[in-house]
Amino acid sequence: MVKNIAVIRGDGIGPEIIKEALKVLDRVAEIFEHKFNYIDVDMGGCAIDKYGDPLPQAELDKCLASDSVLLGAVGGNKWNDVPGHMRPEKGLLRLRAGMGVYSNNRPAKIWPQLADASPLKKEIVDKGIDFIIVRELIGGIYFGEHKTVDGTATDVLVYSEAEIERIGRIGFETAQKRNKKLCSVEKSNVLDSSRLWKNVMHRLASEYPDVELTDMLVDNCAMQIVKNPSQFDVIVTENMFGDILSDEASQITGSIGMIPSSSLGATSCGLYEPIHGSAPDIAGLDVANPIGTILAAAMMLRYSFDMPTEADAIENAVSAFLDSGYRTADILSGDSTKKVGCSRCGDIIASFI
Ligand code: NAD
């Protein structure tokens, strides 16, 4: 298969971690006989330096014309003092809006080899943590009217059936590609918007008979994520609940350098990136952990290109890397002879494909 991938290296460690992800993708292409064309896109601080704009329209157009977008990270101290509308992160917001990605998917997966890195008790971690939170990204209370009048503040939470349905479908389809369990999280004992949410999810369920749908109140879900995370496969929820729960979930898995995310909209063209930022403190030192970005590339193969075997191959190669005892500095806890830099980490994972 031939796929055109827009590649945003960005700032800080962005170019280093992207280089390793492309190394791994090249190996996948070679073995599985695909062709991945990489289209370089400037976004973030580097685009401000080059064009005076964090995401010029021509660069956004390259993303929109591609089959998917792989992003490193943007931002850094150098651009801290530029005006708000010019900040590197504005490029990212413009990209998300331009691509219309309304669904943010963030896995919470603990690698058994890194179980010690979790703040949870060993007996909980030993049962396994491997779930995805599908969060509605461009609706709900963050996008309703905000106002403060005479010392009273109001934030409006609005969801239409159509908005709930489109994110609900992503939840069901994600579950279909995993263990076929979907947990819909809301606050239907209090909120009208949540009662509508729940109704729409149950209406959709009849179209996905292979997926087991359950409901959970958000306060209970926050508790269950730390008490019994192994029960979850896919969680689907609205914007603010998802914002909070996905940060909680990322913390129970240990290292920020290991976690990928995807953002999807109406088309198969998605945005894939690690969850961390540009880590200016370690940029250029060849010590960054590229695994979050490599796993983001695996998500791209699984969710945008419908290449589950190839995605499995990348995830298995990451697992083999960890099994072999290799560690980048951020996940090193014992044998320092197994410490590898960013580039060597990518070499080894590519060799395990
Ligand atoms: P950060 O995620 O960049 O770094 C936080 C800490 O984690 C740092 O100590 C860093 O060295 C470490 N770290 C992050 N990624 C790592 C990796 N792959 N391997 C090893 N260690 C890693 O967050 P920050 O320092 O708050 O932000 C730095 C810049 O990144 C800011 O300009 C911020 O706006 C930007 N940012 C960008 C994105 C994005 O592009 N999606 C997301 C968050 C922050």
Coordinates of C-alpha atoms and ligand atoms in Angstrom, one line a residue:
M1 CA 0.0 0.0 0.0
V2 CA 1.2 3.6 -0.7
K3 CA 0.5 6.2 2.0
N4 CA 1.5 9.8 2.2
I5 CA 2.4 10.9 5.7
A6 CA 2.7 14.5 6.7
V7 CA 5.6 14.7 9.2
I8 CA 5.9 17.6 11.6
R9 CA 9.2 17.4 13.4
G10 CA 8.6 20.6 15.3
D11 CA 10.9 21.9 18.1
G12 CA 13.1 20.6 20.9
I13 CA 13.3 16.8 20.9
G14 CA 10.7 16.7 18.1
P15 CA 13.2 16.1 15.3
E16 CA 15.1 13.5 17.3
I17 CA 12.1 11.4 18.2
I18 CA 10.5 11.7 14.8
K19 CA 13.7 10.4 13.2
E20 CA 13.4 7.2 15.2
A21 CA 9.7 6.7 14.4
L22 CA 10.5 7.0 10.7
K23 CA 13.3 4.5 11.1
V24 CA 10.7 2.0 12.4
L25 CA 8.1 2.9 9.8
D26 CA 10.8 2.4 7.1
R27 CA 11.5 -1.1 8.4
V28 CA 7.7 -1.9 8.5
A29 CA 7.4 -0.7 4.9
E30 CA 10.4 -2.9 3.8
I31 CA 9.0 -6.0 5.5
F32 CA 5.4 -5.6 4.7
E33 CA 6.0 -4.2 1.2
H34 CA 4.3 -0.8 1.7
K35 CA 5.6 2.6 0.5
F36 CA 5.4 5.5 3.0
N37 CA 6.1 8.9 1.5
Y38 CA 7.0 11.5 4.1
I39 CA 6.0 15.1 3.4
D40 CA 7.8 17.5 5.7
V41 CA 5.6 20.2 7.3
D42 CA 6.9 23.1 9.4
M43 CA 4.9 23.9 12.5
G44 CA 5.6 25.5 15.9
G45 CA 8.7 27.6 16.8
C46 CA 10.6 26.5 13.7
A47 CA 7.8 27.8 11.5
I48 CA 7.7 31.1 13.4
D49 CA 11.4 31.5 12.8
K50 CA 11.0 30.6 9.1
Y51 CA 7.7 32.3 8.1
G52 CA 6.7 34.4 11.1
D53 CA 3.7 32.1 11.6
P54 CA 3.3 28.9 13.7
L55 CA 1.3 27.1 10.9
P56 CA 1.1 28.9 7.6
Q57 CA -1.9 27.9 5.4
A58 CA 0.4 26.2 2.9
E59 CA 1.8 23.9 5.6
L60 CA -1.7 23.1 6.9
D61 CA -2.8 22.3 3.4
K62 CA 0.0 19.7 3.1
C63 CA -1.4 18.0 6.2
L64 CA -5.0 18.1 4.8
A65 CA -3.8 16.5 1.5
S66 CA -2.0 13.7 3.3
D67 CA -3.3 10.3 4.5
S68 CA -2.3 11.1 8.1
V69 CA -0.1 13.4 10.2
L70 CA 2.7 12.3 12.5
L71 CA 3.8 15.0 15.0
G72 CA 6.8 15.2 17.3
A73 CA 6.3 18.2 19.6
V74 CA 6.3 22.0 19.4
G75 CA 7.3 24.9 21.7
G76 CA 10.2 26.0 23.7
N77 CA 11.6 28.8 25.8
K78 CA 12.8 30.7 22.8
W79 CA 9.2 31.6 21.8
N80 CA 7.9 32.2 25.3
D81 CA 7.7 36.0 24.7
V82 CA 6.0 36.0 21.3
P83 CA 2.4 37.4 21.3
G84 CA -0.3 34.8 22.3
H85 CA -1.7 34.4 18.8
M86 CA 1.8 33.7 17.5
R87 CA 2.8 31.0 20.0
P88 CA 4.0 27.6 18.7
E89 CA 1.0 25.9 20.5
K90 CA -1.4 28.0 18.3
G91 CA -0.1 26.0 15.4
L92 CA -1.3 22.9 17.1
L93 CA -4.7 24.3 17.8
R94 CA -5.0 25.5 14.2
L95 CA -4.0 22.0 13.0
R96 CA -6.6 20.2 15.2
A97 CA -9.3 22.6 14.1
G98 CA -8.2 22.5 10.4
M99 CA -8.3 18.7 10.4
G100 CA -11.6 18.7 12.3
V101 CA -10.4 16.0 14.7
Y102 CA -13.1 15.7 17.3
S103 CA -11.9 12.5 19.0
N104 CA -8.8 12.3 21.1
N105 CA -7.7 8.8 21.9
R106 CA -5.1 8.1 24.5
P107 CA -4.1 4.7 25.6
A108 CA -3.2 3.9 29.2
K109 CA -1.0 0.8 29.0
I110 CA 1.5 -0.5 31.4
W111 CA 4.3 -2.5 30.0
P112 CA 4.9 -5.4 32.4
Q113 CA 8.6 -4.8 32.1
L114 CA 8.1 -1.3 33.6
A115 CA 5.6 -2.2 36.3
D116 CA 7.8 -0.7 39.0
A117 CA 7.3 2.7 37.4
S118 CA 3.5 2.8 38.3
P119 CA 2.5 4.5 41.5
L120 CA -0.2 1.8 42.0
K121 CA 0.2 -1.2 44.2
K122 CA 1.9 -4.2 42.6
E123 CA -1.2 -6.5 43.0
I124 CA -3.3 -4.0 41.0
V125 CA -0.6 -3.5 38.3
D126 CA -0.1 -7.3 38.0
K127 CA -3.6 -7.7 36.8
G128 CA -2.7 -5.6 33.7
I129 CA -3.5 -2.1 32.6
D130 CA -4.3 -1.7 28.9
F131 CA -7.2 0.6 28.0
I132 CA -7.9 3.6 25.7
I133 CA -9.8 6.7 26.6
V134 CA -11.8 8.2 23.7
R135 CA -12.4 11.8 24.6
E136 CA -14.7 14.2 22.7
L137 CA -12.4 17.1 21.8
I138 CA -14.3 20.0 20.3
G139 CA -17.6 20.3 22.2
G140 CA -19.1 20.4 25.7
I141 CA -18.4 22.9 28.5
Y142 CA -15.0 24.1 27.1
F143 CA -16.8 25.3 24.0
G144 CA -20.0 26.7 25.5
E145 CA -20.6 30.3 26.4
H146 CA -18.4 31.6 29.3
K147 CA -19.4 34.7 31.2
T148 CA -19.0 36.5 34.5
V149 CA -21.7 39.0 35.4
D150 CA -22.0 40.8 38.8
G151 CA -19.8 38.3 40.6
T152 CA -21.6 35.3 39.1
A153 CA -19.8 33.1 36.6
T154 CA -21.5 30.8 34.0
D155 CA -20.1 28.1 31.7
V156 CA -22.5 26.5 29.4
L157 CA -22.4 22.8 28.6
V158 CA -24.0 21.9 25.3
Y159 CA -24.0 18.7 23.4
S160 CA -26.2 17.8 20.4
E161 CA -27.2 14.3 19.5
A162 CA -25.1 14.5 16.4
E163 CA -21.9 15.5 18.4
I164 CA -22.5 12.6 20.8
E165 CA -23.2 10.1 18.0
R166 CA -20.0 10.9 16.0
I167 CA -17.8 10.4 19.1
G168 CA -19.8 7.4 20.2
R169 CA -19.2 5.7 16.8
I170 CA -15.4 6.2 17.3
G171 CA -15.8 4.6 20.7
F172 CA -17.6 1.5 19.3
E173 CA -15.2 1.2 16.3
T174 CA -12.2 1.5 18.6
A175 CA -13.6 -1.3 20.8
Q176 CA -14.3 -3.4 17.7
K177 CA -10.5 -3.2 16.9
R178 CA -9.6 -4.2 20.5
N179 CA -11.3 -6.4 23.1
K180 CA -14.9 -5.3 22.2
K181 CA -15.7 -3.7 25.6
L182 CA -16.9 -0.1 25.7
C183 CA -17.6 1.8 28.9
S184 CA -19.6 5.0 28.4
V185 CA -18.8 7.5 31.2
E186 CA -21.2 10.3 32.1
K187 CA -23.0 11.9 35.0
S188 CA -26.6 11.0 34.1
N189 CA -27.8 11.1 37.7
V190 CA -27.4 14.9 37.5
L191 CA -26.9 16.3 34.0
D192 CA -29.3 16.4 31.1
S193 CA -26.4 16.4 28.7
S194 CA -25.3 13.1 30.2
R195 CA -28.8 11.6 30.0
L196 CA -28.8 12.4 26.3
W197 CA -25.2 11.0 26.1
K198 CA -26.4 7.7 27.6
N199 CA -29.5 7.5 25.4
V200 CA -27.4 8.0 22.2
M201 CA -24.8 5.4 23.3
H202 CA -27.5 2.8 23.9
R203 CA -29.2 3.6 20.5
L204 CA -25.9 3.1 18.8
A205 CA -25.2 -0.1 20.6
S206 CA -27.7 -2.0 18.4
E207 CA -25.5 -1.2 15.4
Y208 CA -22.5 -2.8 17.1
P209 CA -23.8 -6.1 18.5
D210 CA -20.2 -7.4 18.8
V211 CA -19.4 -4.7 21.4
E212 CA -20.4 -5.0 25.0
L213 CA -21.6 -1.6 26.3
T214 CA -21.6 -0.6 29.9
D215 CA -22.3 2.7 31.7
M216 CA -20.4 4.3 34.5
L217 CA -20.8 7.6 36.4
V218 CA -17.7 9.7 36.1
D219 CA -17.0 9.9 39.8
N220 CA -17.0 6.1 40.0
C221 CA -14.8 5.9 36.9
A222 CA -12.2 8.2 38.5
M223 CA -12.1 5.7 41.5
Q224 CA -12.2 2.6 39.3
I225 CA -9.2 3.7 37.2
V226 CA -6.9 3.6 40.3
K227 CA -8.8 0.7 42.1
N228 CA -9.3 -1.8 39.3
P229 CA -7.9 -0.5 35.9
S230 CA -7.8 -4.0 34.4
Q231 CA -11.6 -3.9 33.9
F232 CA -11.4 -1.3 31.1
D233 CA -10.9 -1.8 27.4
V234 CA -12.2 1.4 25.8
I235 CA -13.7 4.3 27.7
V236 CA -15.7 6.9 25.8
T237 CA -16.6 10.2 27.4
E238 CA -17.2 13.9 26.9
N239 CA -14.6 16.6 26.7
M240 CA -14.1 17.7 30.3
F241 CA -14.5 14.3 31.9
G242 CA -12.1 12.9 29.3
D243 CA -9.6 15.7 30.0
I244 CA -9.4 14.8 33.6
L245 CA -9.6 11.0 33.3
S246 CA -7.0 10.8 30.6
D247 CA -4.5 12.6 32.7
E248 CA -5.3 10.4 35.7
A249 CA -4.9 7.3 33.4
S250 CA -1.5 8.4 32.0
Q251 CA -0.1 8.8 35.4
I252 CA -0.8 5.2 36.5
T253 CA 1.4 3.9 33.7
G254 CA 4.6 5.5 34.7
S255 CA 6.7 7.4 32.1
I256 CA 5.4 10.3 30.0
G257 CA 7.9 9.3 27.3
M258 CA 6.1 6.0 26.6
I259 CA 2.6 7.2 25.7
P260 CA 1.2 8.0 22.3
S261 CA -2.1 9.6 21.3
S262 CA -4.3 10.0 18.3
S263 CA -6.9 12.5 17.2
L264 CA -9.5 11.5 14.7
G265 CA -12.3 13.2 12.8
A266 CA -14.7 12.3 10.1
T267 CA -12.1 10.9 7.7
S268 CA -9.4 8.3 8.2
C269 CA -6.8 11.0 8.2
G270 CA -5.7 11.3 11.8
L271 CA -3.2 13.2 13.9
Y272 CA -0.7 11.0 15.8
E273 CA 1.7 12.3 18.5
P274 CA 3.4 11.4 21.8
I275 CA 1.6 13.0 24.8
H276 CA 4.7 14.9 26.0
G277 CA 6.0 18.2 24.9
S278 CA 9.2 19.3 23.2
A279 CA 11.4 18.7 26.4
P280 CA 13.8 21.6 25.7
D281 CA 15.9 20.6 28.7
I282 CA 17.1 17.5 26.9
A283 CA 16.9 18.6 23.3
G284 CA 19.9 17.7 21.1
L285 CA 21.4 15.4 23.7
D286 CA 20.3 12.1 22.2
V287 CA 18.7 11.0 25.5
A288 CA 15.0 11.5 24.7
N289 CA 12.7 8.4 24.8
P290 CA 11.3 8.0 21.3
I291 CA 8.9 5.1 22.2
G292 CA 5.8 7.4 22.6
T293 CA 6.3 8.6 19.1
I294 CA 7.1 5.1 17.7
L295 CA 3.8 3.9 19.4
A296 CA 2.0 6.9 17.8
A297 CA 3.2 5.6 14.4
A298 CA 1.8 2.1 15.4
M299 CA -1.6 3.8 16.2
M300 CA -1.5 5.5 12.8
L301 CA -1.1 2.1 11.1
R302 CA -3.9 0.6 13.2
Y303 CA -6.5 3.3 13.1
S304 CA -5.9 5.3 9.9
F305 CA -4.3 2.7 7.5
D306 CA -6.1 -0.4 8.8
M307 CA -2.8 -2.3 9.1
P308 CA -3.3 -4.2 12.4
T309 CA -0.6 -6.7 11.8
E310 CA 2.0 -4.0 11.1
A311 CA 0.9 -2.1 14.2
D312 CA 1.2 -5.3 16.3
A313 CA 4.7 -5.7 14.8
I314 CA 5.8 -2.3 16.1
E315 CA 4.2 -2.9 19.6
N316 CA 5.8 -6.3 19.8
A317 CA 9.2 -4.8 18.8
V318 CA 8.8 -2.2 21.6
S319 CA 8.0 -5.1 24.0
A320 CA 11.1 -7.0 22.8
F321 CA 13.2 -3.9 23.4
L322 CA 12.0 -3.8 27.0
D323 CA 12.4 -7.5 27.4
S324 CA 16.0 -7.3 26.4
G325 CA 16.6 -4.9 29.3
Y326 CA 17.4 -1.8 27.2
R327 CA 16.3 1.4 28.7
T328 CA 16.4 5.1 27.8
A329 CA 17.5 7.4 30.7
D330 CA 13.9 8.2 31.7
I331 CA 12.9 4.6 32.4
L332 CA 16.3 3.3 33.6
S333 CA 16.1 1.9 37.1
G334 CA 18.8 -0.8 37.4
D335 CA 21.5 -2.0 35.0
S336 CA 23.1 1.1 33.6
T337 CA 25.1 -1.0 31.0
K338 CA 21.7 -1.3 29.2
K339 CA 21.2 2.4 28.9
V340 CA 20.7 3.6 25.3
G341 CA 20.2 7.0 23.7
C342 CA 17.4 8.0 21.5
S343 CA 19.0 7.0 18.2
R344 CA 20.1 3.6 19.5
C345 CA 16.7 2.9 20.9
G346 CA 15.2 3.5 17.5
D347 CA 17.8 1.2 15.8
I348 CA 17.1 -1.6 18.2
I349 CA 13.3 -1.4 18.0
A350 CA 13.6 -1.2 14.1
S351 CA 15.8 -4.3 14.2
F352 CA 13.1 -6.2 16.2
I353 CA 10.4 -5.6 13.6
Ligands
NAD1 P1 7.5 18.3 28.4 O1 6.5 17.2 28.2 O2 8.2 18.8 27.2 O3 8.6 17.9 29.5 C1 8.3 17.5 30.8 C2 9.4 16.7 31.4 O4 9.4 15.4 30.8 C3 10.8 17.3 31.1 O5 11.7 17.0 32.2 C4 11.3 16.5 29.9 O6 12.7 16.3 29.8 C5 10.6 15.1 30.2 N1 10.3 14.4 28.9 C6 9.3 14.8 28.1 N2 9.3 14.0 27.0 C7 10.3 13.1 27.2 C8 10.9 12.0 26.5 N3 10.3 11.6 25.3 N4 11.9 11.3 26.9 C9 12.5 11.7 28.1 N5 12.0 12.7 28.9 C10 11.0 13.4 28.4 O7 6.6 19.5 29.1 P2 7.1 21.0 29.4 O8 8.5 21.0 29.9 O9 6.0 21.5 30.3 O10 6.9 21.7 28.1 C11 8.0 22.0 27.2 C12 7.5 22.7 25.9 O11 6.6 21.7 25.2 C13 6.6 23.9 26.2 O12 6.9 24.9 25.2 C14 5.2 23.4 26.0 O13 4.3 24.4 25.6 C15 5.4 22.4 24.9 N6 4.4 21.3 24.8 C16 4.1 20.9 23.6 C17 3.2 19.8 23.4 C18 2.9 19.3 22.0 O14 3.6 19.7 21.1 N7 1.9 18.5 21.8 C19 2.6 19.3 24.5 C20 2.9 19.7 25.8 C21 3.8 20.7 25.9

